[in-house]
mmCIF file of C-alpha atoms in Angstrom:
data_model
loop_
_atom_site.group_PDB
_atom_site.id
_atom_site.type_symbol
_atom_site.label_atom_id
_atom_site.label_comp_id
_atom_site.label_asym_id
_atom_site.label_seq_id
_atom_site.Cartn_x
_atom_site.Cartn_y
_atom_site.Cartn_z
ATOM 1 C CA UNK A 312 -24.994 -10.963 53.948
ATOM 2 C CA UNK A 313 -22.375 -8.695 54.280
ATOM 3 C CA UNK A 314 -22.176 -5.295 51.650
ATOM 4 C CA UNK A 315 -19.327 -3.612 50.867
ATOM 5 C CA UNK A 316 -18.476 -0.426 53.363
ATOM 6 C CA UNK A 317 -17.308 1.936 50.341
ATOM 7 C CA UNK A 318 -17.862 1.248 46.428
ATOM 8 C CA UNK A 319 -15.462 -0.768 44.346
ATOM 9 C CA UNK A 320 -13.736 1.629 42.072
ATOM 10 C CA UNK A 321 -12.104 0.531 38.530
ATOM 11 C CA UNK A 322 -8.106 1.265 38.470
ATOM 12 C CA UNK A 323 -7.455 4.861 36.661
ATOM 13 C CA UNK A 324 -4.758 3.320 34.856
ATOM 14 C CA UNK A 325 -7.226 1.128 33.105
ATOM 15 C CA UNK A 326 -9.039 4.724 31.862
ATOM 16 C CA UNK A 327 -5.708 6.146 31.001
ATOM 17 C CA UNK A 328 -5.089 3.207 27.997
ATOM 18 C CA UNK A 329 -8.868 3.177 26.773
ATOM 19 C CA UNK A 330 -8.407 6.833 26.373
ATOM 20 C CA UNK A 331 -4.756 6.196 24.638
ATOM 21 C CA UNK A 332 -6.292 3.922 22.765
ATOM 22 C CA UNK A 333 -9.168 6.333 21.652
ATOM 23 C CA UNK A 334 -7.046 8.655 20.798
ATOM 24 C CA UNK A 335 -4.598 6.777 18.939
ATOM 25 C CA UNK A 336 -7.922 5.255 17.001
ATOM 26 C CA UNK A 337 -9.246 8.624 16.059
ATOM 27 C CA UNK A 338 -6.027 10.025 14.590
ATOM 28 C CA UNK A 339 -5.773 7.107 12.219
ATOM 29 C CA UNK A 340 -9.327 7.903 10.946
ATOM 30 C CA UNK A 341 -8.055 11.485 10.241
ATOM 31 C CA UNK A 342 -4.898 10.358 8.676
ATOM 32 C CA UNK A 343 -6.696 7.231 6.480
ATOM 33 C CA UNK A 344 -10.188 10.066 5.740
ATOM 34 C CA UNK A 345 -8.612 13.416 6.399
ATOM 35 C CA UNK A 346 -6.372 14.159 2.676
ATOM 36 C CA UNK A 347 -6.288 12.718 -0.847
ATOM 37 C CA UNK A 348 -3.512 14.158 -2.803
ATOM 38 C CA UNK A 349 -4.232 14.388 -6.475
ATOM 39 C CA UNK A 350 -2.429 12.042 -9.132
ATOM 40 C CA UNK A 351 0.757 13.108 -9.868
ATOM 41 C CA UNK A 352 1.207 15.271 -6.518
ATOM 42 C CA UNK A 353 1.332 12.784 -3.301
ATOM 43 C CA UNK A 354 4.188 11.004 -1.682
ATOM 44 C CA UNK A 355 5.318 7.958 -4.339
ATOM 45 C CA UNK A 356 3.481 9.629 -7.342
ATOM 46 C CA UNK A 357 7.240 9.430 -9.240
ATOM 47 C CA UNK A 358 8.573 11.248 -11.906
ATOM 48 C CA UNK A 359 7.823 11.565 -15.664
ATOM 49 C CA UNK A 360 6.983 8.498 -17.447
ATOM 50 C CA UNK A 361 4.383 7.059 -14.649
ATOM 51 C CA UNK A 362 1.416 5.595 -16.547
ATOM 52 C CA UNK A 363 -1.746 7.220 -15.148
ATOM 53 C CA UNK A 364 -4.950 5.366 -15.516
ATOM 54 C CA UNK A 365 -7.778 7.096 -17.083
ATOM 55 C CA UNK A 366 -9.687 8.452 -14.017
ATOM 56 C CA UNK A 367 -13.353 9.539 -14.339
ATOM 57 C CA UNK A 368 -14.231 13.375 -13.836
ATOM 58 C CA UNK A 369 -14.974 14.240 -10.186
ATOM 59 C CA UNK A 370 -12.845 11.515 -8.639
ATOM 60 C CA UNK A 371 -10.753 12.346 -6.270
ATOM 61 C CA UNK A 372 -11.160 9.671 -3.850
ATOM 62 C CA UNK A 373 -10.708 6.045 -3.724
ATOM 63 C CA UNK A 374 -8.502 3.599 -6.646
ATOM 64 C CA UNK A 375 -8.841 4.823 -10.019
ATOM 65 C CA UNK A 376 -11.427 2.577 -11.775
ATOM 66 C CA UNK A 377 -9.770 0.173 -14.588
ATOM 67 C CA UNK A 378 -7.894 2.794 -16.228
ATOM 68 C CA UNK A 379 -5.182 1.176 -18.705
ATOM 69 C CA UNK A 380 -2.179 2.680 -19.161
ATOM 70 C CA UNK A 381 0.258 2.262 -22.541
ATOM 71 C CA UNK A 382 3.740 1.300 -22.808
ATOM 72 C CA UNK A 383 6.134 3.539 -24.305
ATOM 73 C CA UNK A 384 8.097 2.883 -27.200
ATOM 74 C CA UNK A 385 10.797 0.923 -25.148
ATOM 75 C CA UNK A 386 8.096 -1.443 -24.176
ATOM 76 C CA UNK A 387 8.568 -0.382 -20.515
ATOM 77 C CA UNK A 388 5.907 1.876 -17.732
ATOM 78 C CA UNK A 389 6.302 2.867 -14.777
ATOM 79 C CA UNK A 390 3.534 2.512 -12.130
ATOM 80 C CA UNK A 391 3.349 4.367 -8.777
ATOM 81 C CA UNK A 392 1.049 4.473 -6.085
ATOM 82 C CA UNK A 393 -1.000 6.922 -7.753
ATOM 83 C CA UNK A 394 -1.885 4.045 -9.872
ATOM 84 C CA UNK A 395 -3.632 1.930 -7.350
ATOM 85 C CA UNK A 396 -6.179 -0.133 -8.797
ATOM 86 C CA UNK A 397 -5.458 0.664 -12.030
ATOM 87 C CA UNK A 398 -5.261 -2.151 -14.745
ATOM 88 C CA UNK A 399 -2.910 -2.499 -17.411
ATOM 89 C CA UNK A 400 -2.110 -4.132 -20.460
ATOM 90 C CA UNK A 401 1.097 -5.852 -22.566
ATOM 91 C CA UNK A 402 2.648 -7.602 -24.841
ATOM 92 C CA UNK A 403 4.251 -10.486 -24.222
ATOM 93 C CA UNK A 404 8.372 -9.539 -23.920
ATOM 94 C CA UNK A 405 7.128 -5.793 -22.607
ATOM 95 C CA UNK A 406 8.203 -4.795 -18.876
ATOM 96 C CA UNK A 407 6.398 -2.886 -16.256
ATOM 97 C CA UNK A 408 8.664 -1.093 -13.504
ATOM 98 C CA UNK A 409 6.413 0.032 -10.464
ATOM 99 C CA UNK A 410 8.293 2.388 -7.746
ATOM 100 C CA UNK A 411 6.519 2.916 -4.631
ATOM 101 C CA UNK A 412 7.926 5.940 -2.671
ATOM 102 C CA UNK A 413 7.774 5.837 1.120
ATOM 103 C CA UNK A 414 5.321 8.144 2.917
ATOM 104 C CA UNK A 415 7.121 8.686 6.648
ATOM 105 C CA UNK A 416 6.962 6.529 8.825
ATOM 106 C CA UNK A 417 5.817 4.216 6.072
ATOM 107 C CA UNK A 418 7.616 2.125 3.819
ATOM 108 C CA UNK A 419 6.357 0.039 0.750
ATOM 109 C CA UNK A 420 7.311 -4.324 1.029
ATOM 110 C CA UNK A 421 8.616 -4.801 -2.863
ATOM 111 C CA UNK A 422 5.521 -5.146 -5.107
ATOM 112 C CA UNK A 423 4.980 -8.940 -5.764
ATOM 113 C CA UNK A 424 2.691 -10.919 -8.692
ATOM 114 C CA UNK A 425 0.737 -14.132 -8.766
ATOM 115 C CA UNK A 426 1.047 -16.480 -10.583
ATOM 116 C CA UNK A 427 3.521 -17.113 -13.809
ATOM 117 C CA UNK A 428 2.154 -14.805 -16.574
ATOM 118 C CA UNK A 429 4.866 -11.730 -15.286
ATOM 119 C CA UNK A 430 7.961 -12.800 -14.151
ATOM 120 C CA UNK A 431 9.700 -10.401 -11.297
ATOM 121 C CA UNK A 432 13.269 -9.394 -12.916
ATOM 122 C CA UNK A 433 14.513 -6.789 -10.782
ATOM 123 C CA UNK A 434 13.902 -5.570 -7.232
ATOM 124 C CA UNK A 435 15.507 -3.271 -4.622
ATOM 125 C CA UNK A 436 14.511 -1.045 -1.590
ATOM 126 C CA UNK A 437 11.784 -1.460 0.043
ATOM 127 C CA UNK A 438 10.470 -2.455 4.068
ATOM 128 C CA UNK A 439 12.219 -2.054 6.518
ATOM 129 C CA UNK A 440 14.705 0.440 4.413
ATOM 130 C CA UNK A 441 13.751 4.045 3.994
ATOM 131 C CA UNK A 442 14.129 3.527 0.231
ATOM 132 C CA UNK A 443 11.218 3.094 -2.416
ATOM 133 C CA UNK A 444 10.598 -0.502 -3.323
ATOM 134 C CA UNK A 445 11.227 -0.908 -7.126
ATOM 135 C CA UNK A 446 10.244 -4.008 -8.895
ATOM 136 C CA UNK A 447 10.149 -4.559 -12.671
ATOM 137 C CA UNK A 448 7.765 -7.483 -14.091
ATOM 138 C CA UNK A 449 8.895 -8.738 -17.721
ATOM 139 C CA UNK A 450 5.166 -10.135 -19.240
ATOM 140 C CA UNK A 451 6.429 -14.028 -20.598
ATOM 141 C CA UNK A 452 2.937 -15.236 -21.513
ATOM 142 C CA UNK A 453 -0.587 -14.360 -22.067
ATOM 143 C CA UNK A 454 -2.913 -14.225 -19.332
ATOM 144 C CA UNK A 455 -3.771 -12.091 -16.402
ATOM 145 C CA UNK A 456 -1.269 -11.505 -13.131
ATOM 146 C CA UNK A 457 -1.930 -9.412 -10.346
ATOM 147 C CA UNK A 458 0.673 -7.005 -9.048
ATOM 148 C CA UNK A 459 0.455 -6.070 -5.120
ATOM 149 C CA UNK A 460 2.331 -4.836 -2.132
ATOM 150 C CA UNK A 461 1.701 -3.728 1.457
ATOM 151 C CA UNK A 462 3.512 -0.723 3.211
ATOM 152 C CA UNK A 463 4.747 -1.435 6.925
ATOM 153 C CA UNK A 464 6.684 0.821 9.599
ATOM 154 C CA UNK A 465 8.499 -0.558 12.760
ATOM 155 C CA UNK A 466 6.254 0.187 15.047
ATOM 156 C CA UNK A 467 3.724 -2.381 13.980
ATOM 157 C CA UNK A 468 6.499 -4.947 14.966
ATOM 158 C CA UNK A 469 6.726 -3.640 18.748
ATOM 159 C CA UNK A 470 6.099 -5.552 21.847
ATOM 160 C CA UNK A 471 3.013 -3.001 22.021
ATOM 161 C CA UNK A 472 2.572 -1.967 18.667
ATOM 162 C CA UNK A 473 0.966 1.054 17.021
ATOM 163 C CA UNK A 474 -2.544 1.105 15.480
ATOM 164 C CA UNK A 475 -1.525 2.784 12.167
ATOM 165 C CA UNK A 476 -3.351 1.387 9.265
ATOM 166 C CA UNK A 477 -1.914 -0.152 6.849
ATOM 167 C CA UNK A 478 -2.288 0.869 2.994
ATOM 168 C CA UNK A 479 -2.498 -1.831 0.373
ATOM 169 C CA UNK A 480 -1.863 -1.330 -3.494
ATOM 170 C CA UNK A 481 -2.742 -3.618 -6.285
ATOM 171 C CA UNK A 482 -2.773 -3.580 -9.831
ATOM 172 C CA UNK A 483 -3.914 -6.039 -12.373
ATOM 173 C CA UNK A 484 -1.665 -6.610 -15.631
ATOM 174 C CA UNK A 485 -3.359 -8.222 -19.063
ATOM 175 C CA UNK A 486 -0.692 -9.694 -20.593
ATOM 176 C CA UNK A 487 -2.093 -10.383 -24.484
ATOM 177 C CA UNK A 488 0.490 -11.724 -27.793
ATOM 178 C CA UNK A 489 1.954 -8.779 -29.776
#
């Protein structure tokens, strides 16, 4: 049996894209791990009038933990993305407006609900525009709905897409008679 005269080497391109690849996978850990803003300070945090859930002392990482936010006299509140995993309660007849500012190259899809207890009444912005995605939720019956939307950039949509990671927000509404 014949052995090869000199030893099979693997193509360099092939260590060029793993080490792409690395790289590319190791900057998303530092952008997902490396900085927590503080509520009220970050990209899509708002302006006055956001309803911040009650957070527990020390926390600075991760959703806020069933905090419940309270309508203002108009029977309207607004919700950001500072109020991720928050929960929140109404009336029936009372609105909830969330606004979910883009964080480059990010931008939010408009926030969505299940099932019938909020009905959507308004919406604008939002993937693929550079705009925030506003979306206002009228409560029409008792019950719990969950609120929820995914932020998206182009790249993801490439013939050889980027490995961002995607963030998720989600908050539940308890919808209750007046």
């Amino acid at each position: 049996m014949l052995e090869p005269a000199a030893p099979l080497s693997r193509p360099t391109y092939m260590d060029k894209r793993a080490l792409v690849a690395l790289v590319a996978l190791l900057a998303s850990g530092v952008v997902a791990c490396g900085h927590v803003a503080s509520p009220g300070n970050g990209p899509g945090s708002g302006g006055s009038g956001s309803a911040s859930p009650a957070r527990t002392s020390g926390s600075s990482a991760g959703p806020p933990q069933g905090g419940t936010p309270s309508p203002s006299a108009s029977g309207s509140t607004g919700l950001t993305t500072a109020d991720n995993g928050a929960t929140v309660r109404l009336t029936t007849g009372q609105s909830i407006t969330a606004t979910l500012v883009p964080a480059p190259p990010f931008s939010w899809h408009l926030p969505a609900a299940t099932g019938s207890i909020v009905h959507r009444t308004n919406a604008s912005g939002g993937y693929p525009e550079r705009k925030p995605a506003r979306a206002t939720f009228q409560a029409v019956r008792p019950g719990r709905a969950v609120l929820s939307a995914m932020d998206d950039t182009q790249c993801l949509h490439a013939r050889h897409p980027c490995m961002l990671p995607q963030r998720s927000w989600q908050v539940v509404i308890i919808v209750t008679r007046p």
